mmCIF file of C-alpha atoms and ligand atoms in Angstrom:
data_model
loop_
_atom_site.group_PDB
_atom_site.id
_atom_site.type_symbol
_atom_site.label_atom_id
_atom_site.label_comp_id
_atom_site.label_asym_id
_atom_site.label_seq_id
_atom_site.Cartn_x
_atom_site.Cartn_y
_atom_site.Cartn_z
ATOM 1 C CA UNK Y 368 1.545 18.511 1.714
ATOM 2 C CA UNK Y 369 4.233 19.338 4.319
ATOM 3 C CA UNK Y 370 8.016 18.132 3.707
ATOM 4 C CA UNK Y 371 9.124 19.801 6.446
ATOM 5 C CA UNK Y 372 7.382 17.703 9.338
ATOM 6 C CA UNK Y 373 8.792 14.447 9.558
ATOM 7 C CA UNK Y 374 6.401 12.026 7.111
ATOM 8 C CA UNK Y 375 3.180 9.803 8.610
ATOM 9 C CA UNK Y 376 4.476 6.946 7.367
ATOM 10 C CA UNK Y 377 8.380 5.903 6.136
ATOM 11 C CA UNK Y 378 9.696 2.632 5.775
ATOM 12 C CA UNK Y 379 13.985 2.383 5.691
ATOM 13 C CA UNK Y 380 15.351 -0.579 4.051
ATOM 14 C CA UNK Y 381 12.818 -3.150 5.141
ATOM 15 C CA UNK Y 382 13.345 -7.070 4.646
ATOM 16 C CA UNK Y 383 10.769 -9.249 6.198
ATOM 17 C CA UNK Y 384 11.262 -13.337 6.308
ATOM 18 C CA UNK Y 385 8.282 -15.878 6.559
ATOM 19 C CA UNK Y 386 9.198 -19.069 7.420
ATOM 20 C CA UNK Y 387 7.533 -22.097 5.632
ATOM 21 C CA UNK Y 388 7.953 -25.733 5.806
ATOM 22 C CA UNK Y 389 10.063 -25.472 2.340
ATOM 23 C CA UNK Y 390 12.484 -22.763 4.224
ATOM 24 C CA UNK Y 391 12.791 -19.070 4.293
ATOM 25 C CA UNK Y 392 10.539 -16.692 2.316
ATOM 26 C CA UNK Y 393 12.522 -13.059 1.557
ATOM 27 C CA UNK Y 394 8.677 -11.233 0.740
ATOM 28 C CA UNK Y 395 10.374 -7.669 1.353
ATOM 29 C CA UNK Y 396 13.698 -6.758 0.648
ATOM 30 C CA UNK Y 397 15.249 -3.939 1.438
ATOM 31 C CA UNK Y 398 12.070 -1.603 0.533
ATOM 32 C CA UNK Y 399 12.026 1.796 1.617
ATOM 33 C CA UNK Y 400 8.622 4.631 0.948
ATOM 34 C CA UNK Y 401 7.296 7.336 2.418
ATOM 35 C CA UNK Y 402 3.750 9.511 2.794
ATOM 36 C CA UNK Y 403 3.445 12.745 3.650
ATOM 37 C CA UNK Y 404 0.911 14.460 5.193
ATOM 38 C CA UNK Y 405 -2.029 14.554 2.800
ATOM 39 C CA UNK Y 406 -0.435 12.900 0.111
ATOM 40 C CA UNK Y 407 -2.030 10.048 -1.773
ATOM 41 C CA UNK Y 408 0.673 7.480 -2.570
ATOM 42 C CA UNK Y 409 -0.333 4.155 -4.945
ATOM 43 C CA UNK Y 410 1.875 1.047 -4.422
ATOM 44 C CA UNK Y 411 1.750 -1.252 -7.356
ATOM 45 C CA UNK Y 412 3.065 -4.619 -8.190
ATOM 46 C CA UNK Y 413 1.661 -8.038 -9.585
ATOM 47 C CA UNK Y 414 0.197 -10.666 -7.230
ATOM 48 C CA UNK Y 415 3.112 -12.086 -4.907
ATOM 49 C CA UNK Y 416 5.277 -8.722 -5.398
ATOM 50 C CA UNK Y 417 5.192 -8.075 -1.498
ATOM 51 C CA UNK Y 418 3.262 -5.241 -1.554
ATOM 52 C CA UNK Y 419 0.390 -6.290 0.578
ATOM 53 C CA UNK Y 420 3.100 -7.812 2.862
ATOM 54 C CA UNK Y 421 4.598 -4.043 3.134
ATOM 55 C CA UNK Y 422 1.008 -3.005 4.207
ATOM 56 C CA UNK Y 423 0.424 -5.491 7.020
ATOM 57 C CA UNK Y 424 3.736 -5.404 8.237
ATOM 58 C CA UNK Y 425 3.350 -1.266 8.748
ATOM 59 C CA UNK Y 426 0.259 -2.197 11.160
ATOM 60 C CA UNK Y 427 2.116 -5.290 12.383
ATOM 61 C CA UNK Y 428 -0.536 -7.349 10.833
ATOM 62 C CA UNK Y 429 1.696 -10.407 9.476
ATOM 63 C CA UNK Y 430 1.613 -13.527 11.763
ATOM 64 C CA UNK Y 431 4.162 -13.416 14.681
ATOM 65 C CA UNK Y 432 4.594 -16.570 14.714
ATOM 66 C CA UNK Y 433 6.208 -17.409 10.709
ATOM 67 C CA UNK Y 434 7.055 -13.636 9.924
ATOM 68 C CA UNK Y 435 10.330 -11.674 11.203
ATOM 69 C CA UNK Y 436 11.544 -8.023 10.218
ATOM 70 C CA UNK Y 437 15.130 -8.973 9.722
ATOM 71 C CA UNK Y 438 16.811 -5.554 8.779
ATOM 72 C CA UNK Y 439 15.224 -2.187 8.642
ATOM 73 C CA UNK Y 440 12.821 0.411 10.358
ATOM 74 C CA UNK Y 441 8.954 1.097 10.045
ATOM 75 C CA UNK Y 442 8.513 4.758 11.557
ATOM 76 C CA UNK Y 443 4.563 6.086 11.952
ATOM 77 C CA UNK Y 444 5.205 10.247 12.468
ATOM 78 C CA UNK Y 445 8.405 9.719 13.624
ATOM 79 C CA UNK Y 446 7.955 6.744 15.992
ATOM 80 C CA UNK Y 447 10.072 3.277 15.487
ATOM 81 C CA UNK Y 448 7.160 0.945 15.682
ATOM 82 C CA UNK Y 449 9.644 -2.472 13.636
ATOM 83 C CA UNK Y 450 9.731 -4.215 17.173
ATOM 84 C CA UNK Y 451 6.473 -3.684 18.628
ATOM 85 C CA UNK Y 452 5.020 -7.212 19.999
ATOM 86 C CA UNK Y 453 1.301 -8.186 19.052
ATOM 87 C CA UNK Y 454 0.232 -6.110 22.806
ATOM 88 C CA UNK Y 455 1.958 -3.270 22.716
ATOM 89 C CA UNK Y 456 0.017 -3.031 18.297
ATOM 90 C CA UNK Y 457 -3.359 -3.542 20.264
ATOM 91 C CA UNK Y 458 -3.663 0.110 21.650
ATOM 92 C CA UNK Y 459 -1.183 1.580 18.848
ATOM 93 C CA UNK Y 460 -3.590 0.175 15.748
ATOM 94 C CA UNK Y 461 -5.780 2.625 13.703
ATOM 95 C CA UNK Y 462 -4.357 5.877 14.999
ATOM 96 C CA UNK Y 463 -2.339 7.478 13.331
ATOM 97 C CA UNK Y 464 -2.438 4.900 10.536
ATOM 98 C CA UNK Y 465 -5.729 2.682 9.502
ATOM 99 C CA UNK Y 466 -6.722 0.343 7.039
ATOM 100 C CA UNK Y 467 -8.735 -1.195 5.508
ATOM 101 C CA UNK Y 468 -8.888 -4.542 2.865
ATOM 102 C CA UNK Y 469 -9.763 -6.500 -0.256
ATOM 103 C CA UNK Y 470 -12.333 -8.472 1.742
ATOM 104 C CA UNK Y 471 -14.241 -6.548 4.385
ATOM 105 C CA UNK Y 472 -15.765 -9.733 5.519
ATOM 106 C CA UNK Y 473 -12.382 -11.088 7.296
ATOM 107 C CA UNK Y 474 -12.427 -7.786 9.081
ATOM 108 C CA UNK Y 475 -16.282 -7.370 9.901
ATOM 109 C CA UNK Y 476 -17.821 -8.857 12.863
ATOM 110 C CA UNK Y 477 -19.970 -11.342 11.178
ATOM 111 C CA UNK Y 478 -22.115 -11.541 14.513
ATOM 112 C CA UNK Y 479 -22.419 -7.923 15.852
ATOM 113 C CA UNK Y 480 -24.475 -4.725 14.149
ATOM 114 C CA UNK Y 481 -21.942 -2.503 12.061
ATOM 115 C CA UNK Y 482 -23.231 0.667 14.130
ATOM 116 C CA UNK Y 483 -21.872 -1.374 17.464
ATOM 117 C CA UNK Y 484 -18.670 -2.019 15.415
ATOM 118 C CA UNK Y 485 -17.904 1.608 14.618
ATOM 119 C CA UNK Y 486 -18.763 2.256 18.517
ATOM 120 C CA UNK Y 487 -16.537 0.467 19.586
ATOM 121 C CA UNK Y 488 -14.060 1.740 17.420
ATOM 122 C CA UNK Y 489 -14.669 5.000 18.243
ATOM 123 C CA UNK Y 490 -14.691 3.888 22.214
ATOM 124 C CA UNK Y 491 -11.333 2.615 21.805
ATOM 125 C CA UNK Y 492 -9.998 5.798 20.087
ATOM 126 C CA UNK Y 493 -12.006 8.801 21.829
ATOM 127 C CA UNK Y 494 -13.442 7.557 24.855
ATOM 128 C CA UNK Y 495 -14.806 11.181 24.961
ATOM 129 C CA UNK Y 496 -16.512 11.753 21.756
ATOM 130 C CA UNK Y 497 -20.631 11.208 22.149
ATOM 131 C CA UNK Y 498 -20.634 7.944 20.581
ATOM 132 C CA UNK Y 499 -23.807 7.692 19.507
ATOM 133 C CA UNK Y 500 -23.724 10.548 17.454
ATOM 134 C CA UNK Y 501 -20.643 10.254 15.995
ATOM 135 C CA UNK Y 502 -21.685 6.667 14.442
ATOM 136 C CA UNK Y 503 -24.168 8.693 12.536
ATOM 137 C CA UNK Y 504 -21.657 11.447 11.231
ATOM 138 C CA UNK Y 505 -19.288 8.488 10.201
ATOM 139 C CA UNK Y 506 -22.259 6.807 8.692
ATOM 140 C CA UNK Y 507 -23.206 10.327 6.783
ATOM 141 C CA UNK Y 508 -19.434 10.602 5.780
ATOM 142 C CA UNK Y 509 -19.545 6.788 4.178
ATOM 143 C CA UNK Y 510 -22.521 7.758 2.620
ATOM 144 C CA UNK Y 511 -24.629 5.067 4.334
ATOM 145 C CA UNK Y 512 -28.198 5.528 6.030
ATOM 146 C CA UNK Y 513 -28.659 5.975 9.846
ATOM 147 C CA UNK Y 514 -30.643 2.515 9.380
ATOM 148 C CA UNK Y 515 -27.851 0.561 8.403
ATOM 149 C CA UNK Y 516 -26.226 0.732 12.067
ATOM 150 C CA UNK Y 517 -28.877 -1.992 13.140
ATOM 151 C CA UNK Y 518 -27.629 -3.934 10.178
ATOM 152 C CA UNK Y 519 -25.384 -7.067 10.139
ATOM 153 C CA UNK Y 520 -22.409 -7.616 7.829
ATOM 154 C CA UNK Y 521 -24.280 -10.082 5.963
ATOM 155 C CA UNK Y 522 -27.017 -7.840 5.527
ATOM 156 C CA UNK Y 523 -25.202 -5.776 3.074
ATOM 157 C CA UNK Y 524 -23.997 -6.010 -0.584
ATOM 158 C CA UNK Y 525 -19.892 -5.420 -1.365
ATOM 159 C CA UNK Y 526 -19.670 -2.154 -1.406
ATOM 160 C CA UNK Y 527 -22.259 -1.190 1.594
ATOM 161 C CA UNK Y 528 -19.557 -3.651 3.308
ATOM 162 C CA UNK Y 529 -16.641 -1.329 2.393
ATOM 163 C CA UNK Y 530 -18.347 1.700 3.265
ATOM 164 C CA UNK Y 531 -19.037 -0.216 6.473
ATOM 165 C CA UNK Y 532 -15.457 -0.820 7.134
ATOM 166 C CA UNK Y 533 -14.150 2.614 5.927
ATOM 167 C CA UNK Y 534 -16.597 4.015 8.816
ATOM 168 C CA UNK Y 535 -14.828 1.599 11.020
ATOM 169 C CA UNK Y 536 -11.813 2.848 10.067
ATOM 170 C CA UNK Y 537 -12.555 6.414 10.255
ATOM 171 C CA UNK Y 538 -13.656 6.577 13.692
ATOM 172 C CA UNK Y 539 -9.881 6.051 14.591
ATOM 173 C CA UNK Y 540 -9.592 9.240 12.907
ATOM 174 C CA UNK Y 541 -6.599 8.277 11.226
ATOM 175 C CA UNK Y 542 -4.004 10.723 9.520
ATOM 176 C CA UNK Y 543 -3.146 7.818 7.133
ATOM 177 C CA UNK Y 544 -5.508 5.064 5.508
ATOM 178 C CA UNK Y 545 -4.068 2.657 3.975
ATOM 179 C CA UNK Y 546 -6.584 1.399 1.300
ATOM 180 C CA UNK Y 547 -5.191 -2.638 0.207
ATOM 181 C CA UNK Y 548 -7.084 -3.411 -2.958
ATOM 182 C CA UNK Y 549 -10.189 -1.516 -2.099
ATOM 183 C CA UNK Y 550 -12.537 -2.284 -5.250
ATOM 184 C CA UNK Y 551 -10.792 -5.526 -6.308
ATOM 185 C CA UNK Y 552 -14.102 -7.566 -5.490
ATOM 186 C CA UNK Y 553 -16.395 -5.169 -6.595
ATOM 187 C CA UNK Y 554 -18.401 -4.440 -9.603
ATOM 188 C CA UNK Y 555 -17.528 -1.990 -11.817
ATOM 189 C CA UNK Y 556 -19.654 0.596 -10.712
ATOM 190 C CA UNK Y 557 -19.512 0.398 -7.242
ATOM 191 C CA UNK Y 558 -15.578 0.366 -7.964
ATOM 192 C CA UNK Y 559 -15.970 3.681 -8.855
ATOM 193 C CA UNK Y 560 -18.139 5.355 -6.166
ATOM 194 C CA UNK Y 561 -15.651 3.642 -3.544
ATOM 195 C CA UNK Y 562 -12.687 5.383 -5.603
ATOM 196 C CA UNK Y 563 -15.038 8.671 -5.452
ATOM 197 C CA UNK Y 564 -15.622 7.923 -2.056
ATOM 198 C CA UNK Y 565 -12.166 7.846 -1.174
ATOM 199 C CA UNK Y 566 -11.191 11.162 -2.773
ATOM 200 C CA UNK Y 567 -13.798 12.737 -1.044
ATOM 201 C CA UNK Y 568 -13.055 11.401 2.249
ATOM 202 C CA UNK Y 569 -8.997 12.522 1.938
ATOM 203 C CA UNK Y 570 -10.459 16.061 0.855
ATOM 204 C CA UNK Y 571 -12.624 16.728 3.471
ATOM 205 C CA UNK Y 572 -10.425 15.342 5.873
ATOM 206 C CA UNK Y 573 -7.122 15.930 4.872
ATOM 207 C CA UNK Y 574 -5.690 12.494 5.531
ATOM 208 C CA UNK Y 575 -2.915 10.575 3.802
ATOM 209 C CA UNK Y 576 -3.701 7.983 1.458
ATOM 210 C CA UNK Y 577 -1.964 4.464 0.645
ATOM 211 C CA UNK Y 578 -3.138 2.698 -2.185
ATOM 212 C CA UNK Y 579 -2.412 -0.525 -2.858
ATOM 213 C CA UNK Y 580 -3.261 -2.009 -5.839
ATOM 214 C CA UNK Y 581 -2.637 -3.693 -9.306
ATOM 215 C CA UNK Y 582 -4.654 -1.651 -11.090
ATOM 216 C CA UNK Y 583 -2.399 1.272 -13.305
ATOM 217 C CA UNK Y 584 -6.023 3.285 -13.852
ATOM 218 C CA UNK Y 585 -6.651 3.829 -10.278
ATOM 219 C CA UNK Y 586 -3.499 5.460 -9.455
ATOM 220 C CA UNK Y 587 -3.248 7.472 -12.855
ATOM 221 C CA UNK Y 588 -6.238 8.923 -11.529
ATOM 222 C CA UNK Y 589 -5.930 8.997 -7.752
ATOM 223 C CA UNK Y 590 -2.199 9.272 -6.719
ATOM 224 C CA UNK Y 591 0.382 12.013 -6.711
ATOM 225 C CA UNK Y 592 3.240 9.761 -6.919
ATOM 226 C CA UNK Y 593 3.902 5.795 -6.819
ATOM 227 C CA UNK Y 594 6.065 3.230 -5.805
ATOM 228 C CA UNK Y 595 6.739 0.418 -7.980
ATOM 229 C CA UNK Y 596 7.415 -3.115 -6.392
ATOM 230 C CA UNK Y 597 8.637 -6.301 -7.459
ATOM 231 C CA UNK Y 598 10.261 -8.773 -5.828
ATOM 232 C CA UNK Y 599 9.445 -7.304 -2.477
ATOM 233 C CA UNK Y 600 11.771 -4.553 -3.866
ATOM 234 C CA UNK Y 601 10.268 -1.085 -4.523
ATOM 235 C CA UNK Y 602 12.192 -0.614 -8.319
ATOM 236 C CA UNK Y 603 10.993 3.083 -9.560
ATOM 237 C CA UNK Y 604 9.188 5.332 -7.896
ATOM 238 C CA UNK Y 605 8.487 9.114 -8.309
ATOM 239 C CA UNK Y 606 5.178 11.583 -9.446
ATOM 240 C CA UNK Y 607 2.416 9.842 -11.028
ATOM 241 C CA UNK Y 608 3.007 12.452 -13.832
ATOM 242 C CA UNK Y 609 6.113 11.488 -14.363
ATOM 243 C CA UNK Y 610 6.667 7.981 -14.180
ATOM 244 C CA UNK Y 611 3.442 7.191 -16.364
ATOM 245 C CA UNK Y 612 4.483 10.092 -18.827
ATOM 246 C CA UNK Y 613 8.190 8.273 -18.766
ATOM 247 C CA UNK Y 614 8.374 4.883 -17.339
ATOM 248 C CA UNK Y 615 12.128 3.812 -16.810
ATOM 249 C CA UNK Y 616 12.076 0.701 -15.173
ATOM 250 C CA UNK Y 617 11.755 -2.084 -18.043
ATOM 251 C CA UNK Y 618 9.196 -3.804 -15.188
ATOM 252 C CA UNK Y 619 7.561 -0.560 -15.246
ATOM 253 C CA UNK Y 620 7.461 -0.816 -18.878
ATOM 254 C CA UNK Y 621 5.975 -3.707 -19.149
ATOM 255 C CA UNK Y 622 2.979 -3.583 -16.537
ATOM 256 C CA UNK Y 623 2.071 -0.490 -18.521
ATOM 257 C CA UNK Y 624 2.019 -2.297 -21.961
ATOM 258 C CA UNK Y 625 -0.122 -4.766 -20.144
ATOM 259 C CA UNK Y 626 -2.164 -2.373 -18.840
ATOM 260 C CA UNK Y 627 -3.202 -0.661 -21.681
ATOM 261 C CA UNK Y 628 -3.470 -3.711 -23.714
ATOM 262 C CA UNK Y 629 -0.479 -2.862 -26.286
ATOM 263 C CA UNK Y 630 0.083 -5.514 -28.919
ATOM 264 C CA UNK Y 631 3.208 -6.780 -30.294
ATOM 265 C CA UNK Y 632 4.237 -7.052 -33.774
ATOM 266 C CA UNK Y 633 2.233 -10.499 -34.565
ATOM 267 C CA UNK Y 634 -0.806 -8.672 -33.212
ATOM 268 C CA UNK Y 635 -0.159 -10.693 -29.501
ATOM 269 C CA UNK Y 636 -1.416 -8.250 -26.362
ATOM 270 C CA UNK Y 637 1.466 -7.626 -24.470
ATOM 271 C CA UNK Y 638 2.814 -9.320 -21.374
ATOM 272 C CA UNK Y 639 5.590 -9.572 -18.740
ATOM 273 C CA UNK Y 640 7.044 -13.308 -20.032
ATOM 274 C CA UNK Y 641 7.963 -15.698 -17.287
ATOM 275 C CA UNK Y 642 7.097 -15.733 -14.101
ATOM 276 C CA UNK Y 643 7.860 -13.740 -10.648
ATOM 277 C CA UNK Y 644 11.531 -14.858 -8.737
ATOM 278 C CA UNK Y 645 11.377 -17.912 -6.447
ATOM 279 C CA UNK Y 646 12.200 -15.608 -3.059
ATOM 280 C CA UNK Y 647 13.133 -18.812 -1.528
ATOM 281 C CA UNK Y 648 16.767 -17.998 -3.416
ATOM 282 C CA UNK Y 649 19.275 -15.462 -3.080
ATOM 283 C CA UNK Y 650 19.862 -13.949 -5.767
ATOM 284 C CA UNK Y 651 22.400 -11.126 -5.566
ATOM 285 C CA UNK Y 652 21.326 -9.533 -9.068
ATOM 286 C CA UNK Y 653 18.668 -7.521 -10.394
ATOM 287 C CA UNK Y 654 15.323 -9.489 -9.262
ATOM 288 C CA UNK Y 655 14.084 -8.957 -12.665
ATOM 289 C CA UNK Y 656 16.746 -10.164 -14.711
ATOM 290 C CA UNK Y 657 15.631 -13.410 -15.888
ATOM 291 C CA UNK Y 658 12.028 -11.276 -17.434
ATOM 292 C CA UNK Y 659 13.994 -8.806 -18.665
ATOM 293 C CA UNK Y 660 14.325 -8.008 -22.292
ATOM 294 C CA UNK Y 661 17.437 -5.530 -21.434
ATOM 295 C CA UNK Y 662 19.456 -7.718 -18.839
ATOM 296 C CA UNK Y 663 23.135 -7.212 -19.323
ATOM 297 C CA UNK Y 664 25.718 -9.318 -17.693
ATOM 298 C CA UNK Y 665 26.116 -6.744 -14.772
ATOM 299 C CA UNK Y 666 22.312 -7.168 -14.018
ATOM 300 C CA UNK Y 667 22.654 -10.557 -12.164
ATOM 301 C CA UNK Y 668 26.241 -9.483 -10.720
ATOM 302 C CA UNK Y 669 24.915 -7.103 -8.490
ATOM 303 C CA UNK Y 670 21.475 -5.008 -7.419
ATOM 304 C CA UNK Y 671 21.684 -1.850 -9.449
ATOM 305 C CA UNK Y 672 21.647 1.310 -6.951
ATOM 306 C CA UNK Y 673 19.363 3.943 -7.577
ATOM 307 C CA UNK Y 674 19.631 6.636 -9.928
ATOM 308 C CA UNK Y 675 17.524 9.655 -10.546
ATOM 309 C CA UNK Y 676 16.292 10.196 -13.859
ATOM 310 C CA UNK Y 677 13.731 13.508 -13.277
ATOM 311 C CA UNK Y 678 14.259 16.383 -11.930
ATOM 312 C CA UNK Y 679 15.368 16.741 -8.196
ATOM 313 C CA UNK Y 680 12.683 14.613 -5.952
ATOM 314 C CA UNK Y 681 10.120 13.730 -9.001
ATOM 315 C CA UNK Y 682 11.672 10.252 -10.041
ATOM 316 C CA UNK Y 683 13.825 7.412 -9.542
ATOM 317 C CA UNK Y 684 14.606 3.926 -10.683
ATOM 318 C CA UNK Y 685 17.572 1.191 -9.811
ATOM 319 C CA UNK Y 686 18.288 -0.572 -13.105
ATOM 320 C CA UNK Y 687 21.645 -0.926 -14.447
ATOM 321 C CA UNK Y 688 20.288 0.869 -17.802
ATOM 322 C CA UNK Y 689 20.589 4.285 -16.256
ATOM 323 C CA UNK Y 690 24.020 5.314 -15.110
ATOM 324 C CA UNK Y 691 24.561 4.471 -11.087
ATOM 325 C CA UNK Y 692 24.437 8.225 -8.894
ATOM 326 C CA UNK Y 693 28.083 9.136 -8.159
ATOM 327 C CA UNK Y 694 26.198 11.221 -5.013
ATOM 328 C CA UNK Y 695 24.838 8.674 -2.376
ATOM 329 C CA UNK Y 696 23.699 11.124 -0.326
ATOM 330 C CA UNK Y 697 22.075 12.795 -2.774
ATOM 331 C CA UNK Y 698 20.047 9.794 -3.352
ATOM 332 C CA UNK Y 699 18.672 9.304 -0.124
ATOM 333 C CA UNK Y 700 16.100 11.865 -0.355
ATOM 334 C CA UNK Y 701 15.172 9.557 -3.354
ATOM 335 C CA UNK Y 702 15.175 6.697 -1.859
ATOM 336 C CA UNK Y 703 12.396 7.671 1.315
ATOM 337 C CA UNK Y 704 10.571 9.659 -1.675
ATOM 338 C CA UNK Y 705 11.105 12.749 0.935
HETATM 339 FE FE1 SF4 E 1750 16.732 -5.353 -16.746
HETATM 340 FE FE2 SF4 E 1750 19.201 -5.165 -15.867
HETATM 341 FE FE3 SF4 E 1750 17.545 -3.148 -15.478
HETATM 342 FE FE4 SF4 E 1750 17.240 -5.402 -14.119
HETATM 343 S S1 SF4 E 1750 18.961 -3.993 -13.987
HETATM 344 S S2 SF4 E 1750 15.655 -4.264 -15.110
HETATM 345 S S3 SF4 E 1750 17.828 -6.896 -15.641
HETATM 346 S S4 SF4 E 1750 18.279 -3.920 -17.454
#
């Protein structure tokens, strides 16, 4: 992985608004990330924690109409795309940065053959490649048969449909994919070859991975480092290694209880009481205050700032239990995880 180019992908501070008919909906606030070159990043959060929000709104995928990025920049290698208007994202989508979803039926053609799908992926991206051809390689890579390019979505079971869509994908040849709940409606099985899949496909191609998920397992096994979000606030972050070897954030804490099915002292399995903020409200606290089993008066004062609690660049957290960095410049290397 190079630190010394700037990264693929690096959000700065973001806060993004929907509007609703019961007011204003803060989904991200203030969240900042980065990928590097080849790294594999997993983003993880409950339901409603903004973190497929963060995904679309890299690819300017939220609606135009009801979303607005109110503070904040969204840079893909180095370019300011925050502003771009639904035309300009038509010819700037899937290269450098491609993705690909939960359901690949929203995202499939329902009426034309996946191998015309990938061509015209691959017509949009590299007008000069020898398109035929190259819809078999991306078949080959996806591990599908040359057959299934006559195919229709419909044709195929789950995971032949997210094989189908990672082909798509591909034939941007993208230096980041960002991967939003890949196996969630899959089988167990097929779960697994997609996560295989996707290992392979970053190894032999050296791209940048962004995995989104809920799933702790997946990115013990398939990240370098994570991002923790709640709140449409990213709360910890920092090497897989050492945030599930030493989780800091007490939100942290308690997804990873849940995770691994820890039970309390009545013999109860573990979970995160409460429920997720209203982000219709302001609050000018810690977001997870009112779940938290630590909060102090300070905690709904004032957002904690963030503090690093491994050694230089391998982990962070903003939680008032850890003492505030006296060095705000040293943090911001922290911060963008660069
Ligand atoms: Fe809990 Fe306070 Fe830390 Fe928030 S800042 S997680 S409320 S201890």
């Amino acid at each position: 992985m190079s630190r010394e180019a700037p990264p693929i992908l690096r959000l700065q501070d973001v806060s993004l608004t929907f509007r609703t008919r019961a007011g204003a909906v803060r989904a991200l606030n203030g969240a900042s990330l980065a990928v590097h070159e080849g790294e594999a990043i997993g983003l993880v959060g409950e339901s409603g924690s903004g973190k497929s929000t963060l995904a679309r709104a890299v690819l300017g995928l939220n609606p135009e109409r009801s979303s607005r990025i109110e503070a904040g920049r969204i840079l893909i290698a180095g370019r300011d795309v925050t502003r771009l208007s639904q035309a300009e994202w038509e010819g700037a989508r899937g290269h450098p940065v491609a993705m690909v979803f939960q359901d690949p039926l929203s995202f499939l053609n329902p009426i034309m053959r996946i191998g015309r799908q990938i061509a015209e992926s691959i017509e949009r991206h590299a007008p000069d490649r020898r398109v035929e051809e190259r819809v078999g390689e991306l078949l080959a890579l996806v591990k599908l048969p040359p057959s299934l390019a006559r195919a229709y979505p419909h044709e195929l079971s789950g995971g032949m449909r997210q094989r189908a869509l990672l082909a798509v994908a591909l034939a941007c040849e993208p230096r980041l994919l960002i991967a939003d709940e890949p196996t969630t409606a899959l089988d167990v099985t097929t779960q697994a070859e997609i996560l295989a899949l996707l290992r392979d496909l970053r190894e032999q191609l050296g791209m940048a991975m962004l995995l989104i998920t809920h799933d702790l397992g997946i990115v013990s096994s398939a990240c370098e480092r994570l991002y923790v979000i709640y709140a449409g606030r990213v709360l910890e972050w920092g090497r897989s290694q050492d945030v599930f070897g030493a989780p800091a954030h007490p939100y942290t804490v308690g997804l990873f209880q849940a995770a691994r099915a820890d039970r309390d002292a009545q013999g109860r399995f573990a979970t995160i009481g409460g429920e997720p903020p209203d982000l219709g409200e302001t609050a000018k606290g810690c977001p997870f205050a009112p779940r938290c089993p630590s909060a102090m008066a300070e905690c709904i004062q004032s957002m904690p700032g963030v503090t690093v609690v491994g050694e230089a660049g391998s982990h962070a957290v903003r939680c008032w239990l850890y003492p505030p960095a006296q060095d705000a410049a040293a943090t911001a290397g922290h911060v963008f995880g660069s």
